[in-house]
Amino acid sequence: MIKSNLPPILSKRSLEDGVEWQLRIDADLPYFEGHFPEQAVLPGVTQLDWAVQLGTSEFGYAPKVQSLEVLKFQQLILPGSEVQLKISLNRAKHKLTFAYYQGEQRFGSGRICLTPNDNEERG
């Protein structure tokens, strides 16, 4: 993975089915440079990287991605935004499900299939 720096985390809360972070997407983040000249947008690869970093750290996995499933980027995340990132884990399948949103507005979502930890059964 890319290992981009995480944005400012305004809050974190545990949910019954995962964890949710409130992120501030500052306009001066380097990921906006050149993406795109007419209107800066947060690249999807950066969103994916942040989900991998936060999810694997939270749930105790190494950041080793096997594959991606149902990856969708519905709306653009613009500089100066605040968004929620919710991540849940299906431990039996070694999959993180993530979604970026703000209220009813959905920005991006998908599933990240992880390499099982060495001490876990591969399945």
C-alpha positions as a printed Julia matrix, in Angstrom:
123×3 Matrix{Float64}:
   0.0     0.0     0.0
   0.91    3.62   -0.35
   1.24    4.55    3.33
  -0.14    8.05    2.98
  -0.29   10.17    6.1
  -3.66   10.1     7.8
  -5.77   13.26    7.88
  -6.64   14.95   11.17
  -8.91   12.66   13.2
 -11.53   14.72   15.0
 -13.16   11.84   16.86
 -13.39    8.08   17.06
 -16.22    5.99   18.44
 -16.85    2.31   18.81
 -20.06    0.97   17.33
 -21.77   -2.38   17.75
 -20.66   -3.39   14.28
 -17.36   -1.52   13.9
 -15.6     1.76   14.46
 -16.31    5.23   13.1
 -13.85    8.09   12.69
 -14.66   11.74   11.96
 -11.97   13.03    9.58
 -11.1    16.57    8.56
  -9.99   16.76    4.95
  -7.84   19.88    5.04
  -7.31   21.75    1.77
  -3.54   21.71    2.26
  -3.22   17.9     2.19
  -0.62   17.0    -0.46
  -2.99   14.48   -2.11
  -4.96   17.32   -3.71
  -1.96   18.6    -5.7
  -2.52   17.9    -9.39
  -5.69   15.87   -8.77
  -7.31   17.77  -10.62
  -6.37   21.26  -11.85
 -10.0    22.45  -12.3
 -11.29   21.09   -8.98
  -9.13   19.38   -6.36
 -10.54   16.04   -5.22
  -9.25   13.43   -2.79
  -7.94   10.49   -4.82
  -9.7     7.15   -4.35
  -6.36    5.43   -3.77
  -5.78    7.74   -0.78
  -9.23    6.95    0.62
  -8.48    3.25    0.24
  -5.09    3.6     1.9
  -6.58    5.42    4.9
  -9.21    2.66    5.3
  -6.47   -0.01    5.21
  -4.3     1.83    7.72
  -7.07    2.59   10.21
  -8.84   -0.77    9.83
  -5.78   -3.0    10.12
  -4.47   -1.02   13.07
  -7.84   -1.08   14.85
  -8.47   -4.79   14.33
  -4.91   -6.1    14.73
  -4.03   -7.09   11.18
  -0.89   -6.47    9.18
  -1.66   -4.08    6.3
  -1.4    -6.83    3.67
  -4.2    -6.61    1.12
  -5.07   -9.68   -0.97
  -7.84   -8.14   -3.04
 -10.59   -5.53   -3.18
 -14.32   -6.14   -3.63
 -17.25   -3.92   -4.59
 -15.11   -0.79   -4.59
 -17.27    2.27   -5.37
 -16.58    5.98   -5.37
 -19.99    7.67   -5.56
 -19.23   11.32   -4.76
 -16.1    13.46   -4.72
 -14.46   14.34   -1.41
 -13.44   17.99   -1.74
 -10.87   20.04    0.19
 -12.21   21.46    3.44
 -14.69   18.61    4.0
 -15.42   16.64    7.13
 -16.41   13.02    6.58
 -17.11    9.92    8.6
 -15.24    6.7     7.9
 -16.89    3.57    9.24
 -15.01    0.28    9.19
 -16.26   -3.12   10.29
 -14.5    -6.48   10.32
 -15.65   -9.93    9.26
 -12.93  -11.8    11.14
 -13.92  -15.22    9.78
 -13.36  -14.01    6.21
 -10.54  -11.54    7.02
 -12.46   -8.71    5.35
 -12.81   -5.05    6.26
 -15.89   -3.23    5.01
 -15.5     0.53    4.82
 -17.68    3.51    3.93
 -16.97    7.23    3.72
 -20.06    9.4     4.25
 -21.48   12.56    5.76
 -25.11   12.3     6.8
 -27.0    10.84    3.83
 -24.22   11.64    1.34
 -22.1     8.63    0.37
 -18.57    9.17   -0.94
 -16.93    5.77   -1.24
 -17.16    2.2     0.02
 -15.86   -1.3    -0.49
 -14.43   -4.45    1.04
 -10.76   -5.09    1.65
  -9.69   -8.75    1.76
  -6.7    -9.07    4.05
  -3.98  -11.68    4.36
  -4.7   -13.63    7.56
  -2.24  -13.12   10.4
   0.3   -15.93   10.73
  -1.37  -17.17   13.92
  -4.8   -17.42   12.26
  -6.11  -20.21   10.09
  -6.15  -19.32    6.43
  -9.56  -19.78    4.85
